Short mmCIF file of C-alpha atoms in Angstrom, two decimals:
data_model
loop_
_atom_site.label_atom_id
_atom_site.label_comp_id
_atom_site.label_asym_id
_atom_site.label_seq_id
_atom_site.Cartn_x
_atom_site.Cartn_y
_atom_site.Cartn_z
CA UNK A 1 0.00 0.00 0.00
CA UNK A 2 1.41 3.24 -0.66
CA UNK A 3 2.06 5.61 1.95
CA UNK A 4 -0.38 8.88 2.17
CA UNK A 5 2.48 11.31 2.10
CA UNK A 6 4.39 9.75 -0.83
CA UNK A 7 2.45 12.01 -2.88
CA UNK A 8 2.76 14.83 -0.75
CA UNK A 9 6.79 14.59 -0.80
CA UNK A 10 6.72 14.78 -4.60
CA UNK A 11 5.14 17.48 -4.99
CA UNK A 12 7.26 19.19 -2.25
CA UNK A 13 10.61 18.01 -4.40
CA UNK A 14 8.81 19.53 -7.80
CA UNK A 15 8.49 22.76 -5.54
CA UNK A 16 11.55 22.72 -4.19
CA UNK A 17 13.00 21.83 -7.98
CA UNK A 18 11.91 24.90 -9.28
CA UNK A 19 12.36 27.22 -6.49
CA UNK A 20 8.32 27.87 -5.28
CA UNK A 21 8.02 28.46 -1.45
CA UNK A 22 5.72 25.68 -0.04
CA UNK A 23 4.58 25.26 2.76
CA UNK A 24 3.60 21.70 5.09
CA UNK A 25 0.91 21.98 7.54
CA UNK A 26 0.39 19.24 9.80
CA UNK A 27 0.03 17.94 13.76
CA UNK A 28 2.80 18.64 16.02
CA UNK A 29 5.19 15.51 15.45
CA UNK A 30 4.22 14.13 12.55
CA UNK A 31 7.54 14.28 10.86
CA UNK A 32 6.92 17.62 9.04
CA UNK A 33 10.56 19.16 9.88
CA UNK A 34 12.35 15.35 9.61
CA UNK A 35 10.67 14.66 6.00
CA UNK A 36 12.46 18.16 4.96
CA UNK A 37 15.53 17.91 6.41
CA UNK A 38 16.22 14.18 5.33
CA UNK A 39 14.88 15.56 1.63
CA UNK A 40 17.93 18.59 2.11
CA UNK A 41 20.38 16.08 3.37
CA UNK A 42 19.83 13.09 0.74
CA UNK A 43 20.24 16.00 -2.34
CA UNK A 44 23.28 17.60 -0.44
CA UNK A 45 21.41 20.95 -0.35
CA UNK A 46 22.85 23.16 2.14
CA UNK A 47 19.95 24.64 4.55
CA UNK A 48 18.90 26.69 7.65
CA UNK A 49 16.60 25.85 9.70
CA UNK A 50 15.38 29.01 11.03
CA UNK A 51 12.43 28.77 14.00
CA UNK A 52 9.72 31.58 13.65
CA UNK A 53 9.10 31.38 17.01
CA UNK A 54 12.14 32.45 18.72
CA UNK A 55 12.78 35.10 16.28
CA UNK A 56 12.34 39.15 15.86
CA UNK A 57 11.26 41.10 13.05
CA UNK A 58 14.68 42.60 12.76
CA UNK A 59 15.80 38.65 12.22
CA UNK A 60 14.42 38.85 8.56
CA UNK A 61 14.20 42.70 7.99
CA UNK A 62 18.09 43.18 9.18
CA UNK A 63 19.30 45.05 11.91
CA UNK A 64 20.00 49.03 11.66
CA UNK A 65 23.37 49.68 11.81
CA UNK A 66 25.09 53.35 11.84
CA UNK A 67 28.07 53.59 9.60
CA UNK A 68 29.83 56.64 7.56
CA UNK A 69 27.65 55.80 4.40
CA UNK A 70 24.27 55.75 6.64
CA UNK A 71 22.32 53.55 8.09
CA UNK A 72 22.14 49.97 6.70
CA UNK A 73 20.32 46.91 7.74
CA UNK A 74 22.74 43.91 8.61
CA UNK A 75 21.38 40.11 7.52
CA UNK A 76 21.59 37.58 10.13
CA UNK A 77 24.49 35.10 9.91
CA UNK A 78 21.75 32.21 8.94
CA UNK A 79 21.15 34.57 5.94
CA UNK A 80 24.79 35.18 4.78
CA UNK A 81 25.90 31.34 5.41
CA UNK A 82 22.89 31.08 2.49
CA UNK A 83 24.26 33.66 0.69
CA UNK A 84 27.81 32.08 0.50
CA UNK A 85 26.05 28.85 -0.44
CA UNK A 86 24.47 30.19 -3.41
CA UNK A 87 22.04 27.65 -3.50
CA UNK A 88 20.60 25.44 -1.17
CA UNK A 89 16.98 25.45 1.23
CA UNK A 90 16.06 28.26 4.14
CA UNK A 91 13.43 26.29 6.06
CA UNK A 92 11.28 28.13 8.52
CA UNK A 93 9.84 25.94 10.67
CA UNK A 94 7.04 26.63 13.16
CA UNK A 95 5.63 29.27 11.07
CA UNK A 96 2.40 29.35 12.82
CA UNK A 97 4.02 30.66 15.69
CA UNK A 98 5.23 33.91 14.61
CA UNK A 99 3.33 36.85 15.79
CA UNK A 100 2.27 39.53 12.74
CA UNK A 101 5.13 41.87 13.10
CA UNK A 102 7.49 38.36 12.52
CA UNK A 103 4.99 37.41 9.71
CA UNK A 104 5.16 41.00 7.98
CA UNK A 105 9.00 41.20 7.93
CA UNK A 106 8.75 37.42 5.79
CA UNK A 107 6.97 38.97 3.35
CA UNK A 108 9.78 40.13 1.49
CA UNK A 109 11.85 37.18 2.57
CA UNK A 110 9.57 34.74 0.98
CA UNK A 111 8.57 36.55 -2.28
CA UNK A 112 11.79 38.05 -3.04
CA UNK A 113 14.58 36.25 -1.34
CA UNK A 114 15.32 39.85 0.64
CA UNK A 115 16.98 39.39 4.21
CA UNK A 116 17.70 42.89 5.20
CA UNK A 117 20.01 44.56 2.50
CA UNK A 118 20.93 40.97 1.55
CA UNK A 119 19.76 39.48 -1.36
CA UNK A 120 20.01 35.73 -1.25
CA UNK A 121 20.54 34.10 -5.03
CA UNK A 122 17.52 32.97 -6.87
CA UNK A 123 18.57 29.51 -6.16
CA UNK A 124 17.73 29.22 -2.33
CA UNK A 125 14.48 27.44 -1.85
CA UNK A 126 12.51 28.42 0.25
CA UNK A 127 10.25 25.61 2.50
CA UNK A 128 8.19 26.02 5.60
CA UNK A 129 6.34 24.17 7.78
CA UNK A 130 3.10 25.02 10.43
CA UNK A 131 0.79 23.39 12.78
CA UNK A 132 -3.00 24.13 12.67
CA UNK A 133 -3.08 27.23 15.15
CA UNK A 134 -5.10 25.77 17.58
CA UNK A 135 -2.89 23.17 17.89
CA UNK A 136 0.51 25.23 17.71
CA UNK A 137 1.93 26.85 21.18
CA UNK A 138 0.71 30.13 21.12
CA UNK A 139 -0.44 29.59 17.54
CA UNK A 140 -1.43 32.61 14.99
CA UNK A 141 -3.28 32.65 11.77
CA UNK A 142 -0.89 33.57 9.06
CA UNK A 143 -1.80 36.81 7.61
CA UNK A 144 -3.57 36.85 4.15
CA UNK A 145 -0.32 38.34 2.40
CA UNK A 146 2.23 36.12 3.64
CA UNK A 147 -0.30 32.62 3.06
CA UNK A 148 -0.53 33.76 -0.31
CA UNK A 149 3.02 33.47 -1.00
CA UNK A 150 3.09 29.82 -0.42
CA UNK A 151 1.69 26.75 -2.17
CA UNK A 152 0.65 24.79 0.93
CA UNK A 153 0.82 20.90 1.43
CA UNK A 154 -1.65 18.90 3.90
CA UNK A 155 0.85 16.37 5.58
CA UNK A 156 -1.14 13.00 6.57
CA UNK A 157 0.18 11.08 9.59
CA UNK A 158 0.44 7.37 7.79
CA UNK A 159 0.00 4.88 10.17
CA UNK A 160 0.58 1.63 8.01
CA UNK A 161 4.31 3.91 6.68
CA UNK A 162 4.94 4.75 10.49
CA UNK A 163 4.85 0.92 11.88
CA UNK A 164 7.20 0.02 8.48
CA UNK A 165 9.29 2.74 8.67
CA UNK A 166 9.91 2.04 12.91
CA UNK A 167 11.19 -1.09 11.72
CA UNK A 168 12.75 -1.48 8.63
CA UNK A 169 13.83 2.44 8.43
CA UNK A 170 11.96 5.30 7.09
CA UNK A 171 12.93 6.02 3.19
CA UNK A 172 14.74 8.93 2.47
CA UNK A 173 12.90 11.37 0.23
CA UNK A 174 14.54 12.74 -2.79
CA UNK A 175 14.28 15.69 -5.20
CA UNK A 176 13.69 14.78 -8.86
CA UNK A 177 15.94 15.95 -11.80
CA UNK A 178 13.99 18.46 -13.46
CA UNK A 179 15.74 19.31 -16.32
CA UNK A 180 16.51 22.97 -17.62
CA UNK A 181 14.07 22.87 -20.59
CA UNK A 182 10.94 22.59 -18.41
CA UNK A 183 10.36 25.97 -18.71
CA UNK A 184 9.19 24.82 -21.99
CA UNK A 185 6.09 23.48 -20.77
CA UNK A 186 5.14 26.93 -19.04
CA UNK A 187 3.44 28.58 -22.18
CA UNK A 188 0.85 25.62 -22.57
CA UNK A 189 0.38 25.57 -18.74
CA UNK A 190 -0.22 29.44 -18.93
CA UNK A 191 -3.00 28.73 -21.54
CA UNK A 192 -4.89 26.25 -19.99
CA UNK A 193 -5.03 28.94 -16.59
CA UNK A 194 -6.01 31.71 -19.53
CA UNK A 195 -8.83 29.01 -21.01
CA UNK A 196 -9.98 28.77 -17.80
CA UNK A 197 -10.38 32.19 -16.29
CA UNK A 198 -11.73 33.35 -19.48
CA UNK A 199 -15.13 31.00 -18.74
CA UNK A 200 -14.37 32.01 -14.81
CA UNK A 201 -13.01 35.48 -14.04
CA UNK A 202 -13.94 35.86 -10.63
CA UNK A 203 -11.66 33.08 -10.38
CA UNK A 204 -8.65 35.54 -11.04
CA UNK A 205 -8.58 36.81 -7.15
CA UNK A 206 -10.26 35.76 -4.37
CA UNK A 207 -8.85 36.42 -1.17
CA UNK A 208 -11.72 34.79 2.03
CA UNK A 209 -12.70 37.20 4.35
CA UNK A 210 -12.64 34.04 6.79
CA UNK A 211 -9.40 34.94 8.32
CA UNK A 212 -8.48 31.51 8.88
CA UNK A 213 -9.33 30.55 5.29
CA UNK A 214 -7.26 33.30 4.15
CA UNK A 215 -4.45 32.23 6.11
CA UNK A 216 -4.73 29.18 3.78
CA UNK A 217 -4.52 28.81 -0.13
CA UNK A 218 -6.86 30.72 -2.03
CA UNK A 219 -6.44 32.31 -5.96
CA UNK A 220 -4.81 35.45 -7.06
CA UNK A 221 -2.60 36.24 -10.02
CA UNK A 222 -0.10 35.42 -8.31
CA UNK A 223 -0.71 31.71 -7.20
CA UNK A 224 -2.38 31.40 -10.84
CA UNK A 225 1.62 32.27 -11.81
CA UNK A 226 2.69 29.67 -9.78
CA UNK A 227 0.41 27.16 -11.00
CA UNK A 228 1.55 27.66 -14.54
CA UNK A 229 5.39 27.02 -13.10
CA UNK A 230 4.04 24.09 -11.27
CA UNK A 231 2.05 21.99 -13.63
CA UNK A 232 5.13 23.17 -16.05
CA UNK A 233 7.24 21.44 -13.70
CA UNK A 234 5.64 18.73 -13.17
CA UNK A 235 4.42 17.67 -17.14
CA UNK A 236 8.02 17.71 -17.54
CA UNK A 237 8.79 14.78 -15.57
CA UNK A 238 5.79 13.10 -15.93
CA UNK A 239 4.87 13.62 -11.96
CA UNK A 240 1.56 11.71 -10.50
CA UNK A 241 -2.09 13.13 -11.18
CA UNK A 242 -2.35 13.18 -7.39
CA UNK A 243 1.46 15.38 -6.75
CA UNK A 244 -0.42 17.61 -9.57
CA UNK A 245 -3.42 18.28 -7.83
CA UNK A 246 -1.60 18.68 -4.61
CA UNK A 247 0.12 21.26 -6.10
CA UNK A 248 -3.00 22.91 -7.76
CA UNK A 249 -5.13 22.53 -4.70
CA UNK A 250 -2.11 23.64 -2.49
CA UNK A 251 -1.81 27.50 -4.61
CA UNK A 252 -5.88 27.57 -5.27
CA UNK A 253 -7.18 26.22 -2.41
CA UNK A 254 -9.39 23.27 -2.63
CA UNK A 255 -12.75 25.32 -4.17
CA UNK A 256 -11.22 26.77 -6.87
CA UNK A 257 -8.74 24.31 -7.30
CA UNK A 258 -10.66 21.06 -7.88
CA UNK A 259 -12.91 23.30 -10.45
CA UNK A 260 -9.63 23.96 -12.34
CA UNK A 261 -9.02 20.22 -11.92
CA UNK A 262 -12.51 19.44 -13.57
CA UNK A 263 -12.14 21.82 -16.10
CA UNK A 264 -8.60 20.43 -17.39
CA UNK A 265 -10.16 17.21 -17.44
CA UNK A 266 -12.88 17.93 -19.57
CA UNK A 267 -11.01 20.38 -21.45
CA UNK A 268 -9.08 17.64 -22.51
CA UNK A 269 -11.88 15.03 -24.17
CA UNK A 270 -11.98 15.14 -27.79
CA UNK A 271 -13.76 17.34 -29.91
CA UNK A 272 -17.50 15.31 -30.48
CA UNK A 273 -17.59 16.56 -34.09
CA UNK A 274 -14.12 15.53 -34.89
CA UNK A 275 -14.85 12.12 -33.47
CA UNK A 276 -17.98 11.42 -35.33
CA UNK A 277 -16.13 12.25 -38.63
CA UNK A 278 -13.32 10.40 -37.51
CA UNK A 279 -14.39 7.68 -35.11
CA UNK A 280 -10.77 6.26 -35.43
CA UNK A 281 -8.62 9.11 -34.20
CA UNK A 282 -10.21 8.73 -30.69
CA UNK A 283 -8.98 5.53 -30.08
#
């Protein structure tokens, strides 16, 4: 039988791959942070761990510092270790747990790779991980802005994989080879999302006024973007139909997302006209 998550941690790796902050939300000790971290480890990525909780704003935004040329704002040493790297995985872990003025000074960190005055190369990946508020220690919602940065992942807690793993050893995770040209696949990606949200254009942005929905996944243009880069992604190596939807569902959220799912589905069935003058090129 295969394990619930197995999905789940290949659609992480496609994220990862192609450099789209995702985020794992799960119960506390479910192997969220270990699933990452053996993922970083088995690819030889270099990462940080960096816990929200335990952190200031000035950890992401830099501290001020006075010199001749002004004031600038200093990065962390997590930050320029990353830097130095020049690629490799910042994981923030506990996410959930940082209060809004944390949360607001990610928001640059996460969409543009900004720590401070330090900009960290395009090639860090960026991966975080959450408990359900009300099950976090002094848990917060995370703020509509920062949620929508993220494609976010529902981590299952597998019992049959958890007895298996306790004795035979858990299997270490790995990223897949995505190779350079899978940027090819992005323009026919792009126009299935443009087929779609011509028929469905209140589909284009629709942030919940539920703020614990909108601490969740829900559409704008700019998780339609990362759809296209996903399904690109993932067409390219030929991922699962469920690591696809994962990753649909996980920038959409599930409303929107499974109607996008539909539509692709039935988008895709043959023309009937075609098929009745040519019975044979349906087969």
């Amino acid at each position: 039988m295969a394990n619930q998550n197995d999905a789940v941690l290949e659609a992480l790796s496609l994220a990862i791959a192609v450099r789209i902050p995702i985020l794992l939300w799960g119960p506390p000790g479910a192997g969220k942070s270990s699933a990452v971290t053996a993922m970083c480890e088995s690819a030889g990525f270099p990462y940080e761990v960096v816990i929200a909780s335990i952190r200031e704003p000035s950890d992401f935004s830099g501290l001020p510092v006075v010199g001749e040329e002004g004031v600038t704002f200093a990065p962390p040493r997590w930050a320029t270790r990353l830097a130095e790297s020049s690629s490799g995985v910042l994981f923030l872990d506990e996410i959930s747990t940082a209060p809004p003025a944390v949360q607001a000074a990610l928001l640059r960190v996460v969409l543009e790779r900004v720590v401070g005055d330090l900009k960290l190369p395009d090639d860090i990946a960026i991966v975080a991980a959450a408990n359900p508020p009300d099950q976090a220690a002094d848990g917060w919602d995370l703020s509509a802005p920062l949620a929508n940065r993220f494609c976010h992942l529902d981590w299952q807690v597998d019992t049959s994989a958890l007895t298996s793993g306790l004795v035979a050893g858990f299997p270490v995770p790995v990223v897949p080879e995505v190779g350079r040209d899978w940027t090819r696949q992005i323009p026919l990606a792009a126009s299935q999302v443009g087929g779609f949200l011509s028929v469905r254009q209140s589909f284009a942005i629709q942030p919940p006024t539920d703020r614990s929905l909108a601490g969740r996944a829900w559409p704008s243009p700019r998780t339609w973007e990362m759809v296209c880069k996903l399904m690109a992604a993932a067409d390219s190596v030929q991922a699962s139909l469920e690591a696809k939807r994962n990753l649909i569902i996980g920038c959409l959220g599930e409303g929107v997302g499974l109607e996008f799912l539909t539509w692709l589905q039935e988008s895709d069935l043959p023309d009937p006209e075609a098929a009745l003058r040519d019975p044979k090129s349906v087969v």
